[in-house]
Short mmCIF file of C-alpha atoms in Angstrom, two decimals:
data_model
loop_
_atom_site.label_atom_id
_atom_site.label_comp_id
_atom_site.label_asym_id
_atom_site.label_seq_id
_atom_site.Cartn_x
_atom_site.Cartn_y
_atom_site.Cartn_z
CA MET A 1 -12.01 -74.21 35.63
CA LYS A 2 -14.36 -74.62 38.62
CA LYS A 3 -17.38 -74.93 36.33
CA THR A 4 -15.62 -77.62 34.29
CA VAL A 5 -14.91 -79.69 37.42
CA LYS A 6 -18.59 -79.46 38.48
CA LYS A 7 -19.75 -80.66 35.06
CA ILE A 8 -17.38 -83.63 35.17
CA THR A 9 -18.56 -84.52 38.72
CA ALA A 10 -22.23 -84.28 37.75
CA ILE A 11 -21.70 -86.61 34.79
CA ALA A 12 -19.92 -89.13 37.01
CA VAL A 13 -22.73 -89.07 39.62
CA ALA A 14 -25.40 -89.50 36.96
CA ALA A 15 -23.56 -92.45 35.47
CA SER A 16 -23.19 -94.15 38.83
CA LEU A 17 -26.91 -93.73 39.64
CA PHE A 18 -27.92 -94.95 36.21
CA PHE A 19 -25.83 -98.06 36.43
CA SER A 20 -26.90 -98.70 40.03
CA VAL A 21 -30.58 -98.69 38.99
CA ASN A 22 -30.00 -100.93 36.00
CA GLY A 23 -27.78 -103.20 38.06
CA ALA A 24 -30.49 -103.61 40.73
CA GLN A 25 -33.03 -104.52 38.07
CA ALA A 26 -30.69 -107.06 36.54
CA ALA A 27 -29.97 -108.65 39.92
CA SER A 28 -33.66 -109.10 40.65
CA GLY A 29 -34.01 -111.05 37.42
CA GLU A 30 -36.51 -108.72 35.82
CA THR A 31 -36.11 -108.80 32.10
CA LYS A 32 -39.23 -106.88 31.21
CA ARG A 33 -38.68 -103.70 29.15
CA MET A 34 -39.60 -100.35 30.74
CA ASP A 35 -42.24 -98.32 29.01
CA LYS A 36 -41.81 -94.66 28.13
CA ALA A 37 -43.54 -93.38 31.26
CA GLU A 38 -41.31 -95.39 33.49
CA ILE A 39 -38.19 -94.25 31.62
CA HIS A 40 -39.23 -90.60 31.89
CA LYS A 41 -39.93 -91.00 35.61
CA THR A 42 -36.59 -92.70 36.20
CA LEU A 43 -34.69 -89.90 34.36
CA GLU A 44 -36.45 -87.23 36.43
CA GLU A 45 -35.47 -89.01 39.63
CA ILE A 46 -31.85 -89.25 38.44
CA ARG A 47 -31.80 -85.56 37.50
CA ALA A 48 -33.09 -84.52 40.95
CA LYS A 49 -30.55 -86.67 42.73
CA VAL A 50 -27.69 -85.34 40.52
CA HIS A 51 -28.69 -81.77 41.31
CA LYS A 52 -28.79 -82.53 45.05
CA ARG A 53 -25.45 -84.33 45.05
CA SER A 54 -23.61 -81.70 42.96
CA SER A 55 -24.78 -78.86 45.23
CA GLU A 56 -23.36 -80.67 48.28
CA ILE A 57 -19.88 -81.12 46.73
CA ASN A 58 -17.14 -78.67 48.00
CA LEU A 59 -14.33 -78.51 45.43
CA GLY A 60 -12.03 -76.75 47.86
CA GLU A 61 -12.34 -79.68 50.32
CA CYS A 62 -11.85 -82.23 47.56
CA ALA A 63 -8.50 -80.71 46.54
CA LYS A 64 -5.33 -81.53 48.44
CA PRO A 65 -3.80 -78.74 50.55
CA SER A 66 -0.84 -78.26 48.17
CA VAL A 67 -3.09 -78.22 45.12
CA LYS A 68 -5.50 -75.82 46.83
CA SER A 69 -2.75 -73.33 47.65
CA GLU A 70 -1.48 -73.56 44.10
CA ALA A 71 -4.94 -72.85 42.77
CA VAL A 72 -5.31 -69.80 44.98
CA SER A 73 -1.88 -68.47 44.01
CA ILE A 74 -2.65 -69.00 40.34
CA GLU A 75 -5.92 -67.10 40.68
CA LYS A 76 -4.19 -64.22 42.46
CA HIS A 77 -1.43 -64.17 39.84
CA GLU A 78 -3.96 -64.09 37.05
CA VAL A 79 -5.79 -61.20 38.66
CA LYS A 80 -2.67 -59.06 39.16
CA THR A 81 -0.99 -59.76 35.81
CA PRO A 82 -2.87 -58.53 32.72
CA PRO A 83 -3.23 -61.02 29.89
CA PRO A 84 -0.43 -60.84 27.34
CA ASP A 85 -1.10 -58.85 24.19
CA THR A 86 -0.66 -61.55 21.58
CA GLU A 87 -1.55 -59.16 18.77
CA LYS A 88 1.56 -57.04 19.39
CA LYS A 89 3.78 -60.14 19.44
CA GLU A 90 2.33 -61.30 16.16
CA GLN A 91 2.80 -57.88 14.55
CA PRO A 92 6.15 -57.14 12.87
CA ALA A 93 8.44 -54.67 14.66
CA VAL A 94 7.84 -52.06 11.98
CA VAL A 95 4.10 -52.15 12.59
CA GLN A 96 4.53 -51.43 16.33
CA GLN A 97 6.26 -48.07 15.64
CA ALA A 98 4.12 -44.99 15.23
CA VAL A 99 4.07 -43.84 11.63
CA PRO A 100 4.41 -40.02 11.41
CA ALA A 101 1.82 -38.13 9.49
CA PRO A 102 3.00 -37.03 6.03
CA ALA A 103 4.37 -33.47 5.98
CA PRO A 104 2.28 -30.96 4.07
CA MET A 105 3.58 -30.13 0.62
CA PRO A 106 5.21 -26.66 0.45
CA ALA A 107 3.35 -24.05 -1.50
CA ALA A 108 4.80 -23.69 -4.96
CA ALA A 109 6.33 -20.29 -5.71
CA PRO A 110 4.73 -18.36 -8.55
CA ALA A 111 6.48 -19.30 -11.75
CA ASP A 112 6.65 -15.70 -12.98
CA LYS A 113 8.25 -14.23 -9.82
CA PRO A 114 11.94 -13.36 -10.47
CA ALA A 115 14.61 -14.40 -7.99
CA ASN A 116 15.80 -10.78 -7.69
CA PRO A 117 12.83 -8.43 -8.17
CA MET A 118 13.17 -4.86 -9.34
CA ALA A 119 13.90 -2.43 -6.49
CA ILE A 120 12.22 0.97 -6.70
CA ALA A 121 13.25 4.05 -4.74
CA GLY A 122 13.57 7.79 -5.19
CA TYR A 123 13.38 11.22 -3.61
CA THR A 124 11.94 14.67 -4.13
CA GLN A 125 13.23 18.13 -3.21
CA ILE A 126 10.92 21.11 -2.75
CA LEU A 127 12.73 24.45 -2.84
CA HIS A 128 11.68 27.92 -1.75
CA SER A 129 13.89 30.88 -2.69
CA VAL A 130 13.91 34.55 -1.71
CA SER A 131 16.31 36.65 -3.81
CA ASP A 132 17.39 40.25 -4.42
CA VAL A 133 16.89 39.65 -8.12
CA PRO A 134 13.68 41.54 -9.03
CA ALA A 135 12.44 38.88 -11.47
CA ASP A 136 13.03 36.03 -9.00
CA SER A 137 12.29 37.60 -5.63
CA HIS A 138 10.03 34.89 -4.19
CA SER A 139 9.36 31.46 -5.66
CA PHE A 140 8.57 27.82 -4.98
CA ASN A 141 10.05 25.09 -7.13
CA ILE A 142 10.26 21.32 -7.30
CA ALA A 143 14.00 21.23 -7.63
CA ARG A 144 14.18 17.48 -8.29
CA THR A 145 11.96 14.43 -8.28
CA ARG A 146 13.83 11.29 -9.16
CA PHE A 147 12.82 7.65 -9.45
CA VAL A 148 15.38 4.86 -9.25
CA PHE A 149 14.81 1.39 -10.73
CA LYS A 150 17.52 -1.19 -10.14
CA ARG A 151 17.82 -4.95 -10.26
CA LYS A 152 20.47 -7.58 -9.65
CA LEU A 153 20.31 -9.75 -12.77
CA ASP A 154 22.75 -12.35 -11.42
CA ASP A 155 25.84 -12.54 -9.21
CA ASP A 156 27.91 -10.46 -11.64
CA LEU A 157 25.46 -8.29 -13.59
CA ASN A 158 23.38 -5.37 -12.25
CA PHE A 159 21.00 -2.91 -13.88
CA PHE A 160 20.57 0.68 -12.64
CA SER A 161 18.38 3.51 -13.95
CA GLN A 162 17.31 6.92 -12.64
CA PHE A 163 14.72 9.27 -14.10
CA ASN A 164 14.10 12.91 -13.23
CA VAL A 165 10.54 14.24 -13.53
CA ALA A 166 11.06 17.57 -11.76
CA GLY A 167 9.72 20.91 -12.92
CA ASN A 168 6.65 22.87 -11.87
CA ASN A 169 6.47 24.53 -15.27
CA ALA A 170 3.86 22.48 -17.10
CA GLU A 171 5.08 23.62 -20.52
CA GLY A 172 8.69 22.69 -19.88
CA ALA A 173 8.45 19.76 -17.49
CA GLN A 174 9.44 16.41 -18.99
CA MET A 175 10.94 13.11 -17.92
CA THR A 176 14.73 12.97 -18.27
CA VAL A 177 16.96 9.91 -18.28
CA THR A 178 19.55 10.76 -15.63
CA ASP A 179 21.29 7.37 -15.28
CA LEU A 180 20.94 4.14 -17.20
CA PHE A 181 23.73 1.57 -17.17
CA LEU A 182 24.71 -2.06 -16.75
CA GLN A 183 27.39 -2.92 -14.19
CA TYR A 184 29.40 -6.09 -14.71
CA ASN A 185 31.56 -7.32 -11.83
CA LEU A 186 34.84 -8.71 -13.16
CA ASP A 187 35.66 -9.94 -9.64
CA LYS A 188 35.35 -8.67 -6.07
CA THR A 189 37.75 -5.78 -6.74
CA GLN A 190 36.76 -4.38 -10.16
CA ASN A 191 33.76 -3.76 -12.39
CA LEU A 192 32.72 -2.19 -15.68
CA MET A 193 29.79 0.22 -16.17
CA LEU A 194 28.29 0.60 -19.64
CA GLY A 195 25.69 3.26 -20.41
CA GLN A 196 24.96 6.71 -18.97
CA PHE A 197 26.51 7.45 -15.58
CA VAL A 198 28.23 10.04 -13.36
CA MET A 199 31.67 10.99 -14.67
CA PRO A 200 34.68 10.74 -12.32
CA SER A 201 35.28 14.23 -10.91
CA ASN A 202 35.36 16.04 -7.55
CA TYR A 203 33.47 14.57 -4.58
CA GLU A 204 30.57 17.05 -4.78
CA ALA A 205 30.00 16.47 -8.49
CA ILE A 206 29.81 12.70 -8.12
CA MET A 207 27.49 12.60 -5.11
CA SER A 208 23.72 12.47 -5.36
CA PRO A 209 22.02 15.91 -5.28
CA ARG A 210 19.99 14.70 -2.30
CA ASP A 211 23.26 14.62 -0.31
CA LEU A 212 24.53 18.09 -1.25
CA TYR A 213 25.92 19.65 1.88
CA MET A 214 24.49 23.16 1.38
CA ILE A 215 21.77 22.86 -1.31
CA ASN A 216 23.80 24.44 -4.16
CA TYR A 217 26.88 23.20 -6.02
CA GLY A 218 30.16 25.08 -5.93
CA GLN A 219 30.34 27.95 -8.45
CA HIS A 220 32.96 26.34 -10.69
CA ILE A 221 31.03 23.04 -10.97
CA ILE A 222 28.06 24.60 -12.78
CA ASN A 223 28.71 27.92 -14.55
CA ALA A 224 28.05 29.58 -17.88
CA ASP A 225 31.58 30.96 -18.35
CA HIS A 226 33.07 27.53 -19.07
CA GLU A 227 29.79 26.13 -20.33
CA ASN A 228 29.46 23.72 -17.43
CA ARG A 229 25.86 22.56 -17.38
CA GLY A 230 24.18 20.32 -14.90
CA ASN A 231 23.93 17.66 -17.60
CA ASP A 232 27.72 17.65 -17.92
CA LEU A 233 28.08 15.85 -14.60
CA ARG A 234 27.05 12.69 -16.47
CA ASP A 235 27.87 11.24 -19.87
CA LEU A 236 27.43 8.21 -22.11
CA GLY A 237 30.24 5.65 -22.35
CA VAL A 238 32.09 3.06 -20.27
CA THR A 239 33.74 3.24 -16.81
CA TYR A 240 36.26 0.97 -15.13
CA ASN A 241 36.26 0.92 -11.30
CA TYR A 242 38.83 -0.71 -9.04
CA ARG A 243 38.64 -0.96 -5.26
CA LYS A 244 40.15 -3.86 -3.33
CA PRO A 245 38.50 -4.65 0.02
CA GLY A 246 40.79 -3.61 2.83
CA GLU A 247 42.88 -1.31 0.62
CA THR A 248 43.09 2.44 1.30
CA TRP A 249 42.75 3.54 -2.32
CA GLY A 250 40.47 3.15 -5.34
CA LEU A 251 40.53 4.14 -9.01
CA SER A 252 37.89 5.07 -11.62
CA ILE A 253 38.56 5.67 -15.34
CA ALA A 254 35.86 6.61 -17.88
CA ALA A 255 35.72 7.06 -21.64
CA ALA A 256 32.64 8.98 -22.81
CA ASN A 257 31.21 11.04 -25.65
CA GLY A 258 31.96 14.34 -23.95
CA GLU A 259 28.55 15.83 -24.75
CA GLY A 260 26.81 15.24 -21.44
CA ILE A 261 23.52 13.40 -21.08
CA ASN A 262 20.57 13.32 -23.48
CA THR A 263 22.53 14.89 -26.35
CA GLN A 264 22.27 13.40 -29.83
CA ASN A 265 25.36 15.22 -31.15
CA ASP A 266 28.29 12.79 -31.17
CA SER A 267 30.61 14.14 -33.85
CA ASN A 268 33.70 14.64 -31.67
CA ASP A 269 37.03 13.66 -33.19
CA SER A 270 38.05 12.18 -29.82
CA LYS A 271 36.30 11.07 -26.66
CA THR A 272 36.54 12.53 -23.17
CA ILE A 273 38.73 10.62 -20.73
CA ALA A 274 38.18 11.17 -17.00
CA ALA A 275 39.91 9.59 -14.02
CA ARG A 276 39.73 9.82 -10.24
CA LEU A 277 41.97 8.44 -7.50
CA ASP A 278 40.55 8.07 -3.98
CA VAL A 279 42.85 7.73 -0.98
CA ASP A 280 41.82 7.06 2.62
CA ALA A 281 44.59 8.91 4.42
CA SER A 282 43.12 7.96 7.79
CA LYS A 283 39.88 6.90 9.39
CA ASP A 284 38.62 10.49 9.35
CA LEU A 285 40.40 11.97 6.30
CA LYS A 286 39.72 11.13 2.64
CA LEU A 287 41.61 12.65 -0.30
CA GLY A 288 40.84 12.72 -4.02
CA LEU A 289 42.74 13.56 -7.22
CA TYR A 290 40.94 13.85 -10.56
CA ALA A 291 41.43 15.01 -14.15
CA THR A 292 39.41 15.25 -17.37
CA GLU A 293 40.62 15.75 -20.93
CA GLY A 294 38.41 15.74 -23.97
CA LYS A 295 36.71 17.71 -26.69
CA ARG A 296 33.27 19.02 -27.50
CA PHE A 297 32.04 19.81 -30.98
CA LYS A 298 30.73 23.33 -31.70
CA ALA A 299 29.32 24.97 -34.80
CA ALA A 300 31.04 27.90 -36.50
CA SER A 301 31.04 31.08 -34.44
CA THR A 302 28.58 33.93 -34.95
CA ALA A 303 29.34 37.66 -34.98
CA ALA A 304 27.61 38.03 -31.62
CA GLN A 305 29.90 35.43 -30.06
CA VAL A 306 33.00 37.14 -31.40
CA ALA A 307 31.83 40.52 -30.08
CA PHE A 308 31.06 39.04 -26.65
CA TYR A 309 34.74 38.19 -26.04
CA GLY A 310 36.02 41.60 -27.06
CA ALA A 311 39.78 41.67 -27.58
CA ASP A 312 39.90 37.88 -27.22
CA GLY A 313 37.19 37.34 -29.85
CA ALA A 314 37.90 35.70 -33.19
CA ALA A 315 35.93 33.81 -35.81
CA THR A 316 36.15 30.04 -35.34
CA PRO A 317 35.04 27.26 -37.72
CA ALA A 318 32.91 24.27 -36.77
CA LYS A 319 35.19 21.91 -34.89
CA SER A 320 35.80 20.12 -31.60
CA PHE A 321 37.06 22.37 -28.79
CA ASP A 322 39.19 21.44 -25.80
CA ARG A 323 37.69 20.67 -22.40
CA LYS A 324 40.19 20.08 -19.59
CA ARG A 325 39.70 19.87 -15.83
CA ALA A 326 42.04 18.92 -12.98
CA GLY A 327 41.83 19.23 -9.22
CA PHE A 328 41.89 17.70 -5.77
CA ASP A 329 39.50 17.50 -2.83
CA PHE A 330 39.49 16.51 0.82
CA ARG A 331 36.89 15.44 3.37
CA PHE A 332 37.46 15.37 7.10
CA LYS A 333 34.69 14.08 9.36
CA LYS A 334 35.15 13.37 13.04
CA GLU A 335 32.40 13.04 15.61
CA LYS A 336 30.33 16.26 15.38
CA MET A 337 32.64 18.18 13.03
CA THR A 338 32.91 18.30 9.22
CA LEU A 339 35.53 20.11 7.11
CA GLN A 340 35.77 19.58 3.35
CA GLY A 341 36.76 21.40 0.19
CA VAL A 342 37.68 21.36 -3.52
CA PHE A 343 40.23 23.14 -5.72
CA GLU A 344 39.95 22.90 -9.51
CA ALA A 345 41.62 24.34 -12.60
CA LEU A 346 39.59 24.67 -15.82
CA GLU A 347 40.51 25.15 -19.50
CA THR A 348 37.77 25.44 -22.12
CA GLY A 349 37.76 26.13 -25.85
CA LEU A 350 34.86 28.36 -26.86
CA ALA A 351 33.32 29.24 -30.20
CA GLY A 352 34.15 32.88 -31.10
CA ARG A 353 37.19 33.02 -28.80
CA ALA A 354 40.72 33.01 -30.16
CA ARG A 355 42.30 31.23 -27.20
CA ASN A 356 41.10 28.74 -24.63
CA LEU A 357 39.58 30.26 -21.49
CA LYS A 358 41.51 29.33 -18.35
CA GLY A 359 40.11 29.75 -14.85
CA LYS A 360 40.05 28.31 -11.34
CA GLY A 361 37.62 27.69 -8.55
CA MET A 362 37.64 26.52 -4.94
CA PHE A 363 35.39 26.22 -1.92
CA VAL A 364 35.60 25.14 1.70
CA GLN A 365 32.65 23.88 3.76
CA ALA A 366 32.47 23.43 7.52
CA GLY A 367 29.81 22.09 9.85
CA TYR A 368 29.18 21.21 13.48
CA PHE A 369 26.31 19.37 15.18
CA VAL A 370 25.01 21.58 17.98
CA MET A 371 22.24 19.03 18.62
CA PRO A 372 21.95 15.34 17.68
CA LYS A 373 19.92 16.16 14.56
CA LEU A 374 20.84 19.81 13.96
CA GLU A 375 24.04 20.75 12.11
CA MET A 376 25.16 24.35 11.59
CA THR A 377 26.96 24.92 8.25
CA TYR A 378 29.23 27.48 6.55
CA LYS A 379 30.77 27.80 3.06
CA HIS A 380 33.38 30.05 1.47
CA ASP A 381 33.33 29.79 -2.35
CA VAL A 382 35.64 31.63 -4.78
CA PHE A 383 35.52 31.35 -8.58
CA GLN A 384 37.57 33.24 -11.17
CA PRO A 385 36.59 32.17 -14.70
CA ASN A 386 39.43 34.08 -16.38
CA ASN A 387 42.86 33.96 -14.80
CA ASP A 388 43.92 36.94 -16.93
CA ASN A 389 41.14 39.18 -15.60
CA THR A 390 40.73 39.58 -11.82
CA ALA A 391 37.50 41.50 -12.36
CA THR A 392 35.82 38.18 -13.19
CA LYS A 393 36.34 36.93 -9.64
CA ARG A 394 33.18 36.11 -7.66
CA THR A 395 33.02 35.29 -3.95
CA VAL A 396 30.16 33.66 -2.06
CA ASN A 397 29.89 33.41 1.71
CA ALA A 398 27.00 31.27 2.94
CA GLY A 399 25.67 30.05 6.26
CA GLY A 400 22.78 27.86 7.31
CA PHE A 401 21.80 24.55 8.88
CA ASN A 402 20.85 20.95 8.14
CA TRP A 403 18.05 19.54 10.27
CA PHE A 404 17.70 15.77 9.95
CA ILE A 405 14.05 15.42 10.94
CA LYS A 406 13.97 11.63 10.66
CA LYS A 407 15.38 8.92 8.47
CA GLY A 408 14.83 9.90 4.84
CA ALA A 409 13.66 13.45 5.60
CA LYS A 410 15.67 16.63 6.17
CA LEU A 411 15.26 20.39 6.10
CA GLN A 412 18.05 22.68 4.85
CA MET A 413 18.33 26.44 4.94
CA VAL A 414 21.16 28.49 3.40
CA TYR A 415 21.62 32.25 3.17
CA GLN A 416 24.34 33.24 0.71
CA LYS A 417 25.86 36.65 0.03
CA GLN A 418 27.68 37.07 -3.27
CA LYS A 419 30.27 39.69 -4.15
CA GLU A 420 31.49 40.47 -7.67
CA THR A 421 32.78 43.33 -9.85
CA PRO A 422 30.72 45.29 -10.59
CA GLU A 423 28.44 44.59 -7.63
CA VAL A 424 24.93 43.37 -8.42
CA LYS A 425 21.94 42.42 -6.28
CA ASN A 426 21.89 38.64 -6.18
CA ASP A 427 21.95 37.59 -2.51
CA ARG A 428 19.47 34.82 -1.72
CA LEU A 429 17.89 32.66 0.97
CA ASP A 430 17.11 29.06 0.01
CA THR A 431 15.02 26.61 2.03
CA GLN A 432 14.74 23.03 0.84
CA VAL A 433 12.95 19.91 2.06
CA THR A 434 14.23 16.52 0.90
CA VAL A 435 12.12 13.38 1.30
CA GLU A 436 13.26 9.92 0.24
CA PHE A 437 10.88 7.10 -0.60
#
């Protein structure tokens, strides 16, 4: 603003000088035109005088006191207050807001990855035995090596399979299908299992071999007298299970071939029906009732079979023979102590025998943790295959320990002494390591 005022003042001074010169010439009556040299000289004189006059002018003194104070205040105000940002006022409100950076796109999941992948697990058991039997006095054995493959197909359908590849005899070792079934959940309380599975029976028969309390099953569960094989613990068919959350009881009913697992023969005239009722009597006590009734087909008897049964022997044709089982069990676990047992009655039709063989078996197991991971164990096991002949009675007393080394690994040792009539040398010491993976 100050520069503008100076320019205006300079122009006014120049004009007044110019007109004063021309006016003086006109007053003197000189009408003669000025040549170029004179004009140039006159302009130079005017320019010098304008420069001198403009340098002597004080704008502050020319302004009135009120105007001067206003000018000073305006200058101070302009210095303190920054110039307004006209660009922001001209911008729309949306433009003034910070625009967030676009979020990165999530990585796409592989198209071939299932929502519920197959779960794989398993365990192996390495067994060492020392026995009084001359032909089996000292031996190592891979008792079991099992692989489990399971998958949840949807909210209601599950697939489960288990394969056993145990056996350290290269000529006889082979993979065996232990379990293979589909489980369909009807609702939260009941389901159906279709395929090959564990049959409802006593608590020791239905548990996994990795969880056996003292390495070996009870005598009546697996024995040659009633032709109870290890494969008979499972069968091929359908099972119905019921257990309501919060209830103290559950029920399982199965209908199966009656031939056990991995058996092609299925010519029975009726199927095996098995059922089990579980009752939680209290927080620490669980009870079970179970029964099995069915048939198993057998070829016509041989002379050797008839002779084996002596007075009870008789020729039998090819037909289906009775297989009946019934019993109860209990399990009591509280703090460091365990007490559990089974009682079972058996009736079996046999080729070459005139009448069904009836017998009974029972065992009681007890344990106590003397250390956090060390449990001392004891078992009393009695089995009489033939109720009509007390000489068939066999008694086993066994003691040992379970050492839970860490999660998924344990060491078991059991010494068992067996008594029968007539007495034979068959006492044994078993040591077994179980590792889960």
